[in-house]
PDB file of C-alpha atoms in Angstrom:
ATOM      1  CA  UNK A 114      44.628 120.317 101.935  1.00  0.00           C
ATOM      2  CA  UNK A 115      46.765 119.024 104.877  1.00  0.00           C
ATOM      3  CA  UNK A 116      45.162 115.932 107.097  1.00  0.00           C
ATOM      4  CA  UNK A 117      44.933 118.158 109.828  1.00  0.00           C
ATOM      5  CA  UNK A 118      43.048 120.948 108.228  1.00  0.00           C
ATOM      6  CA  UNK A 119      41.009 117.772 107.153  1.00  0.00           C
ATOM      7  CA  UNK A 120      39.980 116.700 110.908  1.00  0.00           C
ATOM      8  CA  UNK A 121      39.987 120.302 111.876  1.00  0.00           C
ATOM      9  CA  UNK A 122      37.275 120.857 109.306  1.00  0.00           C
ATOM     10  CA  UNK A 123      35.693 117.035 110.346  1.00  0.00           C
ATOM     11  CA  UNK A 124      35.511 118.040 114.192  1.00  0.00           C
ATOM     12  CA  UNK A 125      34.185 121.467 113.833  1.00  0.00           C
ATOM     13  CA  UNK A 126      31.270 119.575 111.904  1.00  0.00           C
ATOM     14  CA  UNK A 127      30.919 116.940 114.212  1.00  0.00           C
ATOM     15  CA  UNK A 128      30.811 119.235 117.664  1.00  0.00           C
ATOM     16  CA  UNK A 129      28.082 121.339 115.079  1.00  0.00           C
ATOM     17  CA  UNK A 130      25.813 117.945 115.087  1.00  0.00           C
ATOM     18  CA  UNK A 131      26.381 116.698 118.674  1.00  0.00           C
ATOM     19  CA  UNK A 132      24.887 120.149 119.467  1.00  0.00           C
ATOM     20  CA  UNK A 133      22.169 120.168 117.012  1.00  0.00           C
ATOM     21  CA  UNK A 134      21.320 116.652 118.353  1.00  0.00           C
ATOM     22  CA  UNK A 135      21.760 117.485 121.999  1.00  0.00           C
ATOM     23  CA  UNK A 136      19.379 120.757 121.049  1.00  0.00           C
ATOM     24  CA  UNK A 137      16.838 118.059 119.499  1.00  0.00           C
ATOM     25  CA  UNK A 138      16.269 119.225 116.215  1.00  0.00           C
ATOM     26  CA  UNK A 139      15.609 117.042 113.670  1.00  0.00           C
ATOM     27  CA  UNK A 140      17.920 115.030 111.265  1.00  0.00           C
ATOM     28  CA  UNK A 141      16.613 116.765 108.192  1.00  0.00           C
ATOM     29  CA  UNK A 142      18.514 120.178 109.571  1.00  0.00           C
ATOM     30  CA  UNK A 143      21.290 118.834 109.795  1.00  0.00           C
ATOM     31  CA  UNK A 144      22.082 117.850 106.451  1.00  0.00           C
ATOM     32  CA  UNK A 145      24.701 120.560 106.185  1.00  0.00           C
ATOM     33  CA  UNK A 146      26.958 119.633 108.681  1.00  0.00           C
ATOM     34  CA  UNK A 147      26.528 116.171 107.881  1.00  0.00           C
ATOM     35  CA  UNK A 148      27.579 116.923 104.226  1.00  0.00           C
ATOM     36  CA  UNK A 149      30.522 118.930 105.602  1.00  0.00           C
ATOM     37  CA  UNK A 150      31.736 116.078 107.817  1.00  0.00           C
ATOM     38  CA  UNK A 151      31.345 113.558 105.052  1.00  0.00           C
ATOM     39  CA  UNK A 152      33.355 115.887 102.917  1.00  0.00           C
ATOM     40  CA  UNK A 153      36.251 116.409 105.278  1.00  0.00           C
ATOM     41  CA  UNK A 154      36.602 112.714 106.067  1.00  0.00           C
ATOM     42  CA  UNK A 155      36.565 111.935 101.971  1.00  0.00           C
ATOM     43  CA  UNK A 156      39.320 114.326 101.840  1.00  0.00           C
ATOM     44  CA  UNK A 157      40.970 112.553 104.491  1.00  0.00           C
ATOM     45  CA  UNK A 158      40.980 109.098 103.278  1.00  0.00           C
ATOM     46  CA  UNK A 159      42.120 110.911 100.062  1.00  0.00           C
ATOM     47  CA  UNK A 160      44.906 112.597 101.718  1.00  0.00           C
ATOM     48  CA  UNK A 161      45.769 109.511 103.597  1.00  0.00           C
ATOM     49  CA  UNK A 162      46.409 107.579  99.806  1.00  0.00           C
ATOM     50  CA  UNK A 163      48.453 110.183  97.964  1.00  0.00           C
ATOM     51  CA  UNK A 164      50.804 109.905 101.792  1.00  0.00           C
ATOM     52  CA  UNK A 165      51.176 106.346 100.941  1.00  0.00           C
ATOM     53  CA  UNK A 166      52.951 107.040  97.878  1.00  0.00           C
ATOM     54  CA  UNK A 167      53.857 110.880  97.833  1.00  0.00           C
ATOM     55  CA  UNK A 168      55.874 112.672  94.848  1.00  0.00           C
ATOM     56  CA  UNK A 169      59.337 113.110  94.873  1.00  0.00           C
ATOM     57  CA  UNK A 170      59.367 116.864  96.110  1.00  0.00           C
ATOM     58  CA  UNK A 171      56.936 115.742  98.757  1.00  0.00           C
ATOM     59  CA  UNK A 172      59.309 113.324  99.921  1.00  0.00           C
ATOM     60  CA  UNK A 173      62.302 115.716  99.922  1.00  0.00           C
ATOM     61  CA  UNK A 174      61.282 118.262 101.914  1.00  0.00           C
ATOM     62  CA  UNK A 175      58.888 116.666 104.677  1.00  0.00           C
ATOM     63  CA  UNK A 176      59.897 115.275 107.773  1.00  0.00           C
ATOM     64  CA  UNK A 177      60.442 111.403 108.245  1.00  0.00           C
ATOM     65  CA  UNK A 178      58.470 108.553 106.704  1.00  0.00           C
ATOM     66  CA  UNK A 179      57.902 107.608 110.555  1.00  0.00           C
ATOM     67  CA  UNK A 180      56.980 110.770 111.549  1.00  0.00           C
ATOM     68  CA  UNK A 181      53.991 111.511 108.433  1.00  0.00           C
ATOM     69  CA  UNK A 182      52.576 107.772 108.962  1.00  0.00           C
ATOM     70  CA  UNK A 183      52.149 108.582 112.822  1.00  0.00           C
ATOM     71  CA  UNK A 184      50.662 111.642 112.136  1.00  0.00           C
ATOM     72  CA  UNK A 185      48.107 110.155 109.869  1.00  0.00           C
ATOM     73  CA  UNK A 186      47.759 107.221 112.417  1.00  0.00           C
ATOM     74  CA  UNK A 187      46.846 109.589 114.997  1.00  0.00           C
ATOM     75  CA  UNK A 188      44.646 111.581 112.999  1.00  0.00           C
ATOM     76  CA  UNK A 189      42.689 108.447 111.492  1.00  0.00           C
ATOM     77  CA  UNK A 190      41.795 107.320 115.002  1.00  0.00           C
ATOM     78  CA  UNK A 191      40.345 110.193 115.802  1.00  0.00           C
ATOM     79  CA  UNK A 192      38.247 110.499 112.223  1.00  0.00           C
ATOM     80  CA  UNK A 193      36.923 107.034 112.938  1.00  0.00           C
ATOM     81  CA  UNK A 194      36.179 107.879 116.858  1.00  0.00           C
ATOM     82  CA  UNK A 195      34.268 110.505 115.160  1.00  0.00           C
ATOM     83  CA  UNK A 196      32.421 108.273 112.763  1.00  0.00           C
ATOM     84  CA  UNK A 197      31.318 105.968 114.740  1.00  0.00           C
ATOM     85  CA  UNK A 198      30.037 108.780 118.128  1.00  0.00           C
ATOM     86  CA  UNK A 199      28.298 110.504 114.883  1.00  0.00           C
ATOM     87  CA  UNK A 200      26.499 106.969 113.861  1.00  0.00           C
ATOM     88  CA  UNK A 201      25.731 105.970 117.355  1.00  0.00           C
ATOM     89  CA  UNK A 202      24.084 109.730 117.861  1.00  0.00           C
ATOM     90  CA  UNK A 203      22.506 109.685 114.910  1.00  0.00           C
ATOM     91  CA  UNK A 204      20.568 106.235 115.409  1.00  0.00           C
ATOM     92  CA  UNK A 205      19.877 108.114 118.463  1.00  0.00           C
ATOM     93  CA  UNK A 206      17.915 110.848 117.645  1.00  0.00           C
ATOM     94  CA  UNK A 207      16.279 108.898 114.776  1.00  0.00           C
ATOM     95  CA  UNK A 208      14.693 106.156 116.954  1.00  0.00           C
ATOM     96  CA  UNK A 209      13.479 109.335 118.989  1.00  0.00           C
ATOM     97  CA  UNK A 210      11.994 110.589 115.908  1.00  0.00           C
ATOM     98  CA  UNK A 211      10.196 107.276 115.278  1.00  0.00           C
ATOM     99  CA  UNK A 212       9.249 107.011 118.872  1.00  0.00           C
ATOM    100  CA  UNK A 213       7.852 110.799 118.786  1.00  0.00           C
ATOM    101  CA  UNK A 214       5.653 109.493 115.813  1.00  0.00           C
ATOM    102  CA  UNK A 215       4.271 106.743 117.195  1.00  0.00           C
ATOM    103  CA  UNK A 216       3.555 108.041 120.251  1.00  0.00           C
ATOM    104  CA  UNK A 217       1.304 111.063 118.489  1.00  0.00           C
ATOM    105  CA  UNK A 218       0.246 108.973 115.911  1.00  0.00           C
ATOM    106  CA  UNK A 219      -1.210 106.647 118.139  1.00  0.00           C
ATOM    107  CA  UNK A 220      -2.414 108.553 120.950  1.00  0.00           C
ATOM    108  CA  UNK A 221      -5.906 107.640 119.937  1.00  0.00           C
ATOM    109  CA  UNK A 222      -5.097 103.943 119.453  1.00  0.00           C
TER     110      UNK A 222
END
């Protein structure tokens, strides 16, 4: 897998939770998408080793040293943009989820 296919894969997950959260549904249906964003950025940072030291063929037939490491530059910004919105959001909806429960669970109080 190429790092773009890898942040392809990461921001179709990520817009997939933004509207899940945005919808309000709770954390525990979005494990999925979570999972599959966790897996594409894994594969990333995997990626992003083996382009620090790639095999000979690699090396051959690729375009410039310069031109790979600002690729991955690029695309590692944006993986980490998206891991820290997808923290922020998720903190998000899970303080609403604590505030839902308190709120019902102490409605009598």
């Amino acid at each position: 897998m190429d790092p773009i296919t890898c942040v392809a894969m990461a921001t179709g997950a990520f817009k997939g939770l933004k509207a899940a959260i945005g919808a309000g549904k709770d954390l525990q249906d979005m494990t999925g998408q979570l999972a599959n964003w966790g897996k594409a950025f894994s594969d990333f940072t995997n990626i992003e080793e083996r382009e620090k030291n790639p095999p000979f063929w690699k090396k051959t037939f690729r375009g410039s040293d310069e031109e790979t490491a600002l690729e991955i530059f690029a695309n590692k910004k944006k993986m980490e943009q998206m891991r820290e919105e997808k923290g922020e959001r998720i903190s998000v909806a899970a303080n609403m989820i604590v505030f839902k429960f308190i709120t019902t669970s102490c409605a009598s109080c």
